[in-house]
Coordinates of C-alpha atoms in Angstrom, one line a residue:
P1 CA 0.0 0.0 0.0
L2 CA 2.8 2.4 0.8
F3 CA 4.2 2.3 -2.8
A4 CA 0.9 1.9 -4.7
P5 CA 0.7 5.6 -5.7
L6 CA 4.1 5.4 -7.3
F7 CA 2.9 3.0 -9.9
R8 CA 0.9 5.7 -11.5
D9 CA 2.2 6.9 -14.9
S10 CA 3.2 10.2 -13.4
V11 CA 3.9 11.2 -9.8
V12 CA 6.2 13.6 -7.9
V13 CA 7.0 12.4 -4.4
A14 CA 9.4 13.9 -1.8
R15 CA 11.2 12.3 1.0
T16 CA 12.8 13.6 4.1
A17 CA 13.7 12.5 7.7
Q18 CA 13.6 14.7 10.8
S19 CA 14.1 14.4 14.5
L20 CA 11.2 14.5 17.0
D21 CA 11.8 18.3 17.3
G22 CA 11.6 18.9 13.6
Y23 CA 15.3 19.2 12.6
I24 CA 16.8 17.7 9.5
A25 CA 20.4 18.3 10.4
T26 CA 22.7 19.8 13.0
R27 CA 23.7 23.4 12.7
D28 CA 26.9 22.3 10.9
G29 CA 24.9 20.2 8.4
E30 CA 25.4 16.7 9.7
S31 CA 22.4 14.6 8.7
C32 CA 23.5 11.1 7.7
W33 CA 21.6 9.2 8.9
I34 CA 18.9 10.6 11.1
G35 CA 16.7 7.6 10.3
G36 CA 17.7 4.0 11.0
K37 CA 18.6 1.2 8.5
D38 CA 14.9 0.7 7.6
D39 CA 14.7 4.4 6.5
L40 CA 17.8 3.8 4.3
T41 CA 16.2 0.8 2.7
H42 CA 12.9 2.7 2.2
T43 CA 14.8 5.6 0.6
H44 CA 16.6 3.3 -1.8
R45 CA 13.4 1.5 -2.7
L46 CA 11.8 4.9 -3.5
R47 CA 14.7 5.6 -5.8
A48 CA 14.4 2.3 -7.5
L49 CA 10.7 3.0 -8.2
C50 CA 11.3 6.4 -9.7
D51 CA 12.8 7.5 -13.0
A52 CA 14.8 10.4 -11.6
V53 CA 16.0 11.5 -8.1
V54 CA 16.5 15.3 -7.6
V55 CA 18.7 17.0 -5.0
G56 CA 19.9 20.6 -4.6
A57 CA 23.4 21.9 -4.7
G58 CA 23.4 22.4 -1.0
T59 CA 22.8 18.7 -0.4
V60 CA 25.6 17.8 -2.8
V61 CA 28.0 20.1 -1.0
A62 CA 27.0 18.9 2.5
D63 CA 26.6 15.2 1.9
D64 CA 28.0 14.3 -1.5
P65 CA 25.4 11.5 -1.9
Q66 CA 25.7 8.7 -4.4
L67 CA 22.0 8.5 -5.1
T68 CA 22.1 4.8 -5.8
V69 CA 19.8 1.8 -4.9
R70 CA 22.6 -0.3 -3.4
E71 CA 20.4 -1.4 -0.5
V72 CA 17.7 -3.0 -2.7
E73 CA 17.3 -4.6 -6.1
G74 CA 16.2 -2.4 -9.0
P75 CA 17.4 0.1 -11.5
H76 CA 19.3 3.3 -10.6
P77 CA 17.3 6.4 -11.3
A78 CA 18.6 9.3 -13.3
R79 CA 20.5 11.7 -11.0
V80 CA 19.4 15.4 -11.1
V81 CA 21.1 18.3 -9.3
I82 CA 19.6 21.7 -9.0
D83 CA 22.6 23.9 -9.4
P84 CA 21.9 27.5 -10.5
E85 CA 25.4 28.4 -11.6
C86 CA 26.5 24.8 -12.5
Q87 CA 29.4 24.9 -10.1
A88 CA 28.7 22.6 -7.2
A89 CA 27.5 19.5 -9.0
M90 CA 30.3 18.7 -11.5
G91 CA 32.7 17.1 -9.0
A92 CA 30.1 15.2 -7.0
Q93 CA 29.8 11.4 -6.7
C94 CA 26.3 11.4 -8.2
M95 CA 27.7 13.1 -11.3
A96 CA 30.5 10.5 -11.8
D97 CA 30.5 8.5 -15.1
C98 CA 27.9 5.6 -14.8
D99 CA 25.2 3.8 -16.7
T100 CA 22.4 6.2 -15.8
R101 CA 21.7 9.7 -17.0
R102 CA 23.1 12.6 -15.1
I103 CA 21.5 16.1 -15.4
V104 CA 22.2 19.5 -13.9
L105 CA 19.4 22.0 -13.9
C106 CA 20.8 25.5 -14.1
R107 CA 20.0 29.1 -15.1
N108 CA 22.2 29.3 -18.3
P109 CA 22.7 26.8 -21.2
G110 CA 25.9 25.0 -21.7
P111 CA 27.5 22.0 -23.4
A112 CA 27.4 18.6 -21.8
R113 CA 30.4 17.9 -19.6
G114 CA 31.7 14.4 -19.2
G115 CA 28.3 12.9 -20.2
V116 CA 26.4 15.2 -17.8
E117 CA 23.5 17.0 -19.5
I118 CA 23.3 20.7 -18.7
V119 CA 19.7 21.8 -18.9
P120 CA 18.8 25.5 -18.6
V121 CA 15.5 26.3 -16.8
S122 CA 13.6 29.6 -17.1
P123 CA 12.0 30.7 -14.9
F124 CA 14.3 28.9 -12.4
E125 CA 11.5 27.6 -10.2
P126 CA 10.0 24.1 -9.4
K127 CA 7.2 23.9 -11.9
A128 CA 9.6 24.8 -14.8
M129 CA 12.1 22.3 -13.5
L130 CA 9.5 19.5 -13.4
H131 CA 8.4 20.5 -16.9
A132 CA 12.0 20.2 -18.2
L133 CA 12.4 16.8 -16.7
Q134 CA 9.0 15.5 -18.0
E135 CA 9.9 16.8 -21.5
R136 CA 13.0 14.5 -21.2
G137 CA 10.9 11.4 -20.4
F138 CA 10.9 11.4 -16.6
Q139 CA 7.4 10.8 -15.1
R140 CA 8.1 9.4 -11.6
I141 CA 10.2 11.9 -9.9
L142 CA 11.7 11.8 -6.4
I143 CA 12.6 15.0 -4.7
E144 CA 15.3 14.1 -2.1
G145 CA 16.9 17.5 -1.6
G146 CA 17.5 19.3 1.7
P147 CA 15.0 21.7 3.3
T148 CA 15.4 24.5 0.8
T149 CA 14.7 22.3 -2.2
L150 CA 11.9 20.3 -0.6
S151 CA 10.2 23.4 0.8
S152 CA 10.3 25.1 -2.6
F153 CA 8.5 22.2 -4.3
L154 CA 6.0 21.9 -1.5
A155 CA 5.3 25.7 -1.5
A156 CA 4.8 25.6 -5.3
D157 CA 2.2 22.9 -5.0
C158 CA 4.4 20.5 -7.1
L159 CA 4.2 17.4 -4.9
D160 CA 1.7 14.6 -5.0
R161 CA 3.0 12.9 -1.9
L162 CA 5.5 13.6 0.9
H163 CA 7.1 10.7 2.8
L164 CA 8.2 12.3 6.1
L165 CA 10.1 10.1 8.5
V166 CA 10.3 11.0 12.2
A167 CA 13.2 9.5 14.1
P168 CA 13.3 9.0 17.9
M169 CA 15.9 11.6 18.6
I170 CA 16.0 15.2 19.9
I171 CA 18.6 17.4 18.2
G172 CA 17.7 20.7 20.0
S173 CA 19.0 23.0 17.3
G174 CA 20.0 23.0 13.6
K175 CA 18.2 23.1 10.3
A176 CA 14.5 22.8 10.3
S177 CA 13.0 20.1 7.9
L178 CA 10.6 22.6 6.2
Q179 CA 11.0 26.3 5.6
L180 CA 7.7 27.7 4.4
A181 CA 6.2 31.2 4.5
E182 CA 4.7 32.2 7.8
I183 CA 1.0 31.9 8.3
D184 CA -1.3 33.9 10.5
T185 CA -3.9 31.3 11.5
L186 CA -4.1 27.5 11.7
H187 CA -6.8 27.7 9.1
E188 CA -4.0 28.3 6.5
A189 CA -2.1 25.2 7.5
M190 CA -1.7 22.3 5.2
R191 CA -3.7 19.3 6.3
P192 CA -2.8 16.3 4.1
E193 CA -4.4 12.9 4.3
V194 CA -1.9 10.9 6.3
T195 CA -1.1 7.2 6.8
H196 CA 1.6 6.3 9.3
Y197 CA 3.9 3.3 9.5
A198 CA 5.9 2.2 12.5
L199 CA 9.3 0.9 11.5
P200 CA 11.6 -1.3 13.5
G201 CA 13.9 0.7 15.8
G202 CA 11.4 3.4 16.6
D203 CA 11.2 5.4 13.3
V204 CA 7.7 6.4 12.2
L205 CA 7.0 7.1 8.5
F206 CA 4.2 9.5 7.6
D207 CA 2.9 9.1 4.0
C208 CA 1.2 12.4 3.3
A209 CA -1.2 12.6 0.3
L210 CA -1.0 16.2 -0.9
R211 CA -3.6 15.7 -3.7

């Protein structure tokens, strides 16, 4: 049931993990891994079910993720980095030569570099980014970026589902998992339909249907 919505022809799902007090990383950016092993397996299974996985340049600089599916069986998704000036992504692990497509979404056009596709996006905002990826054949898209990337796609109403994992830890300070515009009343708050799953080790996964 948890993965049934991903078998639609087209879906945009985001994934994040946070502490009990709502932090995604320490003040210095340490975030691997807030969730336990089951969260890692779940994340890799999400990747295997999607055509492309998207992260921001900030995540690339902080974590240098591989964006593989090494914990599960299945195909590696295309790796996409949102990098406005096309500077942070090129030396990253996820952009290394491999058998899957590698794409950088940036502001200005440029030639492919080492097999990496450089895709200009204008305006440089989430809906245009998704349109650029869908034009290139990607229909099941996983947003796995940090709080800035995830929050921008959520605020732009670009997500069908959000998988939010809450780990049994209290960090106390750091980077909040979501950074949205302030609201004046609770009437303005998002109220998605939510199903939760208790994972071994104390993690709880919330599957939020946003439409």
